[in-house]
Amino acid sequence: MATQMEHARNGIITDAMRVVAEAEHQDAESIRERVARGVIAIPANVNHKNLRFGGVGEGLRVKVNANIGTSSTFPDIEPELLKLDEAVRCGADAVMDLSTGNHIDESRRAIIGHSPVMVGTVPIYEATVEAIKRHGAVVDMTVEDLLSTIEKQAKDGADFMTLHCGLTRNAIERLRKEGRVMDVVSRGGSFLTGWMLHNDKENPLYEHYDELLDICAKYDVTISLGDGLRPGCLADATDQGQISELLNLGELTLRAWDRGVQVMVEGPGHMPFDQIAANMKLEKQLCHGAPFYVLGPLVTDIAPGYDHITAAIGGTMAAVSGADFLCYVTPAEHLALPTIEDVHDGVMASRIAAHAADIVKGIPGAKEQDLAMGKARKILDWEAQMKLAIDPEYAKKKRGARNPEDEGACSMCGDYCAVEIVNQYMKK
């Protein structure tokens, strides 16, 4: 079965491409051409049956992902399905299942079966948990353990997979020589780093990359090339470890495209605000325009409890400068497994960041939304304002709590509303 990229290269406009074109108010042939070049990815596993197609990449609306999944402390899948529903209701374009609790297979299948949006996974998590059960330690995980987990998750319908294929021994050595404050903060990156250092062997995801491509091509899984050496604090940003891994990801992108496999590239992480634009442009250059998927970036390390805001600040700059896909950060980041309320706040913060970038990037319809809100505010049309709000229910709740029901202005200005005053005299 051909992948979306292979169809595109053969001049075929698929149903998925048509859906993306309609959603993005663009021409289907233009979408096909960019899928063929790899600068747009449409993550759509052939086994994800209830999927609502979405595209990520050049010229498209900036997308938002929400992370969900069980942990060893909270292994119940039902709360995660409620978080999935909340994320989708809030406008998330994708979710990632990061489950590490009991019954990982069941959790993943439930999430994929329940999700109308694309679902991502991180196979190294399950492979690690199973290796500990089977062999007693992460470092005893075998190549077969890892490849079989990837095949199983692909067969289950994962639309994209984070695979830390660019985390090589050379990249780790560069990190060690330069030194870091926080070393490796990626969970998948830490598992593979420990495995490589203990076994004195190369990363199996790098060495067996062609076998991974065979699996991904079979099910049309988009590879999300993970950044195992992403900076975990500002002091570690844009160092030799991060950049050497990025160079590897550029090479691996071309190898995937040669096989007809779609690619996204993942990026930082914690990063000072003035380094974000340069990092985005560097990724686009080194990775040949592949869609860029970033966590944040978080622009300060000192805001636990408010990191959804920290990430939104960085996310807008990242998206304006070339990032295509924002992974949300919730208020619980660095603190705890997020609640359903944290999921809501994280998705909304990232959607605001994404929309702010869409305006600057000239995405069809973005600027028009804000113009409509401006016109509604001019005439104090509260019903229209609520409909246009990115979070209508929250806006209604705020207005209803602090304003008389029949009040034309808002209680911030009351009788001294600038809009009412100017409207009164502009009509004369």
XYZ file of C-alpha atoms in Angstrom:
428
model
C 0.000 0.000 0.000
C 1.378 3.413 -0.995
C 1.997 6.163 1.558
C 0.587 9.666 1.272
C 4.012 10.809 0.060
C 4.200 8.084 -2.584
C 0.704 8.895 -3.847
C 1.638 12.575 -4.016
C 4.793 11.842 -5.982
C 2.722 9.803 -8.422
C 0.446 12.787 -9.013
C -2.467 11.342 -7.033
C -4.584 13.631 -4.850
C -5.865 11.428 -2.031
C -8.994 11.905 0.061
C -6.741 13.045 2.917
C -5.176 15.734 0.739
C -8.614 16.966 -0.325
C -9.783 17.179 3.289
C -6.650 19.105 4.289
C -7.046 21.449 1.328
C -10.661 22.217 2.226
C -9.853 22.764 5.907
C -6.957 25.077 5.056
C -8.851 26.977 2.293
C -6.201 25.981 -0.229
C -5.966 24.211 -3.560
C -5.703 20.408 -3.406
C -2.990 20.301 -6.076
C -0.878 22.683 -3.995
C -1.252 20.386 -0.985
C -0.268 17.369 -3.098
C 2.847 19.109 -4.381
C 4.028 19.986 -0.876
C 3.314 16.473 0.446
C 5.415 15.143 -2.436
C 8.304 17.398 -1.397
C 7.977 16.450 2.270
C 7.332 19.969 3.532
C 3.776 18.937 4.500
C 3.023 15.734 6.397
C -0.431 14.198 6.724
C -0.047 11.694 9.595
C -2.700 9.089 8.794
C -2.070 5.461 9.693
C -4.084 3.129 7.464
C -5.423 1.405 10.608
C -6.734 4.571 12.333
C -10.281 4.211 11.079
C -12.090 7.185 12.648
C -9.378 9.733 11.851
C -10.193 13.288 10.842
C -7.334 14.105 8.463
C -5.034 17.000 9.284
C -1.886 18.396 7.730
C 1.266 19.823 9.327
C 3.777 21.984 7.542
C 4.563 24.721 5.070
C 1.782 27.246 4.477
C -0.707 25.529 6.801
C -2.285 26.670 10.043
C 0.032 26.027 12.994
C -1.169 22.865 14.730
C -1.367 22.036 18.458
C -0.740 18.704 20.182
C -1.859 17.630 23.659
C 0.047 14.964 25.601
C -2.012 12.462 27.576
C -1.391 8.972 28.948
C -1.149 6.904 32.094
C 1.754 6.755 34.533
C 2.870 4.231 37.121
C 1.300 6.496 39.772
C -1.979 6.972 37.851
C -2.450 3.836 35.689
C -6.213 4.180 35.011
C -7.033 4.884 31.352
C -10.502 6.396 31.897
C -9.261 9.810 33.108
C -6.962 9.961 30.078
C -9.886 9.396 27.722
C -11.683 12.289 29.413
C -8.570 14.420 28.875
C -8.573 13.377 25.233
C -12.191 14.528 24.899
C -11.339 17.837 26.565
C -8.309 18.374 24.338
C -10.359 17.765 21.192
C -13.203 19.965 22.483
C -10.667 22.746 23.068
C -9.379 22.476 19.507
C -6.268 20.290 19.747
C -5.225 18.924 16.356
C -3.469 15.852 17.779
C -2.818 13.937 20.967
C 0.181 11.897 21.996
C -0.171 8.798 24.150
C 2.767 8.849 26.584
C 1.466 5.985 28.738
C 3.902 4.208 31.026
C 1.412 2.737 33.495
C -0.051 -0.744 33.598
C -1.673 -2.164 30.458
C 0.077 0.120 27.972
C -1.261 -1.797 24.967
C -4.845 -1.488 26.162
C -4.383 2.220 26.895
C -3.000 2.944 23.444
C -5.702 0.992 21.640
C -8.394 2.749 23.652
C -6.939 6.170 22.844
C -6.552 5.455 19.118
C -10.022 3.942 18.929
C -11.494 6.950 20.742
C -9.596 9.742 19.013
C -10.903 11.582 15.931
C -7.585 13.468 15.662
C -4.163 12.079 14.818
C -2.442 10.121 17.587
C 1.275 9.961 18.284
C 3.197 7.495 20.435
C 6.722 7.055 21.810
C 7.527 3.326 21.392
C 10.685 3.459 23.525
C 8.475 3.982 26.593
C 6.660 0.687 26.183
C 9.800 -1.129 25.058
C 11.556 0.043 28.212
C 8.744 -0.967 30.552
C 8.559 -4.396 28.910
C 12.349 -4.807 29.030
C 12.343 -4.202 32.777
C 9.596 -6.810 33.208
C 11.267 -9.315 30.897
C 14.978 -8.793 31.548
C 15.125 -6.859 34.802
C 16.743 -3.668 33.475
C 16.382 -1.085 30.701
C 19.953 -1.699 29.558
C 19.096 -5.323 28.771
C 16.511 -4.328 26.167
C 17.199 -6.019 22.825
C 16.899 -4.673 19.309
C 14.116 -7.189 18.731
C 12.256 -5.828 21.776
C 12.363 -2.338 20.301
C 11.467 -3.238 16.723
C 8.592 -5.487 17.744
C 7.128 -2.693 19.895
C 7.326 -0.258 16.987
C 5.623 -2.763 14.677
C 2.879 -3.423 17.245
C 2.132 0.267 17.752
C 2.112 0.855 14.000
C -0.305 -2.021 13.517
C -2.549 -0.580 16.247
C -2.959 2.646 14.259
C -0.456 5.193 15.620
C -0.371 8.030 13.083
C 3.057 9.326 14.068
C 5.803 8.029 16.330
C 8.536 9.843 18.186
C 11.705 7.881 17.411
C 15.020 9.184 18.777
C 17.026 7.972 15.788
C 19.499 10.882 15.722
C 20.756 10.372 19.270
C 24.128 8.799 18.488
C 27.231 8.004 20.523
C 28.991 10.889 18.819
C 26.269 13.324 19.891
C 26.484 12.080 23.492
C 30.252 12.432 23.462
C 29.967 16.023 22.289
C 27.513 16.714 25.112
C 29.864 15.149 27.685
C 32.902 17.096 26.489
C 31.112 20.441 26.476
C 29.246 19.795 29.729
C 25.646 20.541 30.607
C 23.673 21.677 33.596
C 20.881 19.125 33.123
C 22.433 16.552 30.776
C 19.552 14.578 29.177
C 15.954 15.486 30.088
C 14.135 13.614 27.321
C 12.687 10.456 28.866
C 13.233 8.459 25.682
C 16.636 10.057 25.248
C 17.654 9.058 28.764
C 16.670 5.410 28.187
C 18.713 5.225 24.992
C 21.664 7.123 26.473
C 21.833 4.691 29.386
C 21.533 1.737 26.995
C 24.337 2.987 24.737
C 26.715 3.860 27.556
C 26.131 0.585 29.394
C 26.394 -1.657 26.338
C 29.058 0.387 24.553
C 26.980 0.165 21.368
C 25.390 2.559 18.887
C 21.741 3.602 19.156
C 19.691 0.701 17.728
C 17.182 3.167 16.254
C 20.018 4.685 14.213
C 21.650 1.386 13.266
C 18.355 -0.250 12.269
C 16.802 2.792 10.655
C 16.039 1.029 7.372
C 13.995 -1.571 9.245
C 12.047 1.224 10.939
C 11.346 2.754 7.555
C 9.965 -0.560 6.296
C 7.514 -0.656 9.214
C 6.465 2.975 8.791
C 5.987 2.589 5.041
C 3.787 -0.477 5.554
C 1.277 1.393 7.736
C 1.982 4.961 6.526
C 3.262 6.033 9.921
C 4.870 9.479 9.980
C 8.239 9.427 11.732
C 8.586 12.233 14.245
C 12.352 12.376 14.639
C 12.805 12.935 18.369
C 15.232 15.377 19.958
C 16.747 13.207 22.684
C 19.242 15.936 23.556
C 16.814 18.832 23.718
C 17.873 21.420 26.323
C 16.151 21.080 29.694
C 17.136 24.533 30.915
C 18.164 27.805 29.291
C 21.848 27.260 30.047
C 21.922 24.134 27.830
C 20.264 25.674 24.748
C 21.933 25.585 21.332
C 24.924 23.551 22.519
C 26.991 20.986 20.650
C 24.839 18.045 21.738
C 21.612 19.619 20.475
C 23.094 20.764 17.160
C 24.995 17.538 16.438
C 21.760 15.579 16.898
C 19.976 18.025 14.584
C 22.595 17.386 11.891
C 21.841 13.668 12.180
C 18.113 14.353 11.865
C 18.689 16.154 8.578
C 20.428 13.070 7.168
C 17.680 10.774 8.458
C 14.977 12.992 6.951
C 16.369 12.449 3.462
C 16.650 8.698 4.003
C 13.000 8.531 5.067
C 11.850 10.566 2.076
C 13.814 8.268 -0.241
C 11.657 5.451 1.141
C 8.432 7.442 0.742
C 7.984 7.851 4.508
C 6.670 11.159 5.861
C 8.758 12.993 8.453
C 8.399 15.602 11.159
C 11.388 16.847 13.157
C 11.155 17.607 16.863
C 12.857 20.515 18.592
C 13.480 22.269 21.888
C 12.775 22.589 24.730
C 14.028 25.331 27.047
C 15.582 28.250 25.175
C 16.219 31.975 25.702
C 13.814 34.070 23.678
C 16.573 35.627 21.562
C 17.776 32.207 20.347
C 14.409 30.878 19.137
C 14.234 32.414 15.663
C 17.761 31.300 14.763
C 17.040 27.744 15.951
C 13.893 27.497 13.861
C 15.672 28.711 10.735
C 18.582 26.344 11.381
C 16.244 23.351 11.622
C 14.485 24.278 8.415
C 17.831 24.579 6.655
C 19.446 21.416 8.024
C 16.294 19.287 7.747
C 15.352 20.411 4.238
C 12.078 22.133 5.138
C 10.543 19.168 6.972
C 7.692 20.119 9.337
C 9.081 21.257 12.700
C 7.391 20.127 15.940
C 8.475 22.000 19.078
C 7.862 21.711 22.822
C 7.322 25.318 23.825
C 10.010 26.529 23.631
C 9.979 27.560 27.288
C 11.647 30.948 27.623
C 12.423 30.857 31.345
C 13.089 28.116 33.889
C 11.539 29.765 36.945
C 7.776 29.580 36.302
C 6.522 26.202 37.590
C 2.736 26.357 37.663
C 2.729 28.897 34.827
C 4.709 27.037 32.190
C 1.747 27.039 29.800
C 2.346 30.797 29.607
C 6.128 30.374 29.405
C 5.664 27.988 26.481
C 3.085 30.148 24.713
C 5.494 33.090 24.698
C 8.159 30.948 23.071
C 5.663 29.130 20.879
C 4.542 32.273 19.097
C 8.107 33.255 18.235
C 8.886 29.679 17.165
C 5.863 29.480 14.869
C 6.457 32.924 13.366
C 10.032 31.813 12.638
C 9.148 28.504 10.991
C 7.776 25.953 13.476
C 4.671 24.163 12.205
C 3.427 22.182 15.213
C 3.343 23.188 18.897
C 3.287 20.578 21.628
C 1.320 22.072 24.466
C 2.783 22.613 27.904
C 0.391 22.596 30.848
C 0.537 24.392 34.226
C 1.554 21.015 35.679
C 4.768 20.805 33.627
C 7.736 19.949 35.914
C 5.291 19.351 38.774
C 2.782 16.515 38.245
C 0.646 14.508 35.830
C -1.784 17.090 34.395
C -5.437 17.185 35.377
C -8.257 17.736 32.913
C -8.195 21.437 33.876
C -4.474 21.556 33.097
C -5.164 20.005 29.692
C -7.735 22.715 28.978
C -5.366 25.518 29.960
C -2.457 23.997 28.048
C -4.389 23.575 24.806
C -5.827 27.080 24.975
C -2.451 28.700 25.668
C -0.886 26.871 22.720
C -3.825 27.667 20.431
C -3.462 31.370 21.247
C 0.247 31.159 20.454
C -0.451 29.321 17.206
C -3.147 31.774 16.105
C -0.936 34.780 16.859
C 1.663 33.254 14.535
C -0.916 32.412 11.855
C -1.815 36.099 11.628
C 1.808 37.051 10.971
C 2.307 34.169 8.516
C -0.710 35.198 6.456
C -2.613 31.950 6.937
C -5.997 32.213 5.148
C -8.744 33.278 7.551
C -6.554 34.125 10.543
C -6.510 37.907 10.228
C -10.190 37.885 9.280
C -11.108 36.308 12.626
C -9.521 39.185 14.503
C -11.105 41.763 12.223
C -14.529 40.262 12.940
C -13.857 40.523 16.687
C -12.825 44.163 16.316
C -16.055 44.984 14.493
C -18.150 43.171 17.116
C -16.421 45.085 19.927
C -17.032 48.426 18.196
C -20.781 47.942 18.383
C -20.667 46.134 21.752
C -22.181 43.016 20.200
C -21.537 40.634 23.077
C -23.216 37.654 21.447
C -20.909 37.908 18.438
C -17.878 38.430 20.678
C -18.637 35.258 22.586
C -18.973 33.264 19.350
C -15.692 34.629 18.017
C -13.756 33.994 21.243
C -11.174 31.206 21.152
C -12.771 29.841 24.353
C -16.435 30.938 24.259
C -17.525 29.169 27.442
C -14.759 30.747 29.512
C -15.458 34.194 28.040
C -19.178 33.879 28.831
C -18.386 32.767 32.368
C -16.096 35.753 32.961
C -18.578 38.266 31.561
C -21.558 36.781 33.381
C -19.796 36.795 36.744
C -18.957 40.505 36.865
C -21.572 42.322 34.774
C -25.294 43.056 35.160
C -27.256 40.979 32.665
C -28.516 43.972 30.626
C -25.270 46.004 30.784
C -24.139 47.298 27.396
C -20.579 48.104 28.398
C -18.458 45.972 30.714
C -17.863 46.613 34.396
C -14.233 47.575 33.759
C -15.338 51.041 32.556
C -19.065 51.057 33.291
C -20.532 54.513 32.592
C -17.183 55.653 31.179
C -16.906 53.101 28.383
C -14.645 54.536 25.664
C -16.487 52.646 22.931
C -19.925 53.937 23.993
C -18.676 57.505 24.338
C -16.984 57.611 20.931
C -19.885 55.825 19.213
C -22.253 58.450 20.597
C -20.330 61.393 19.166
C -19.144 59.748 15.943
C -22.792 59.377 14.911
C -23.363 63.153 15.031
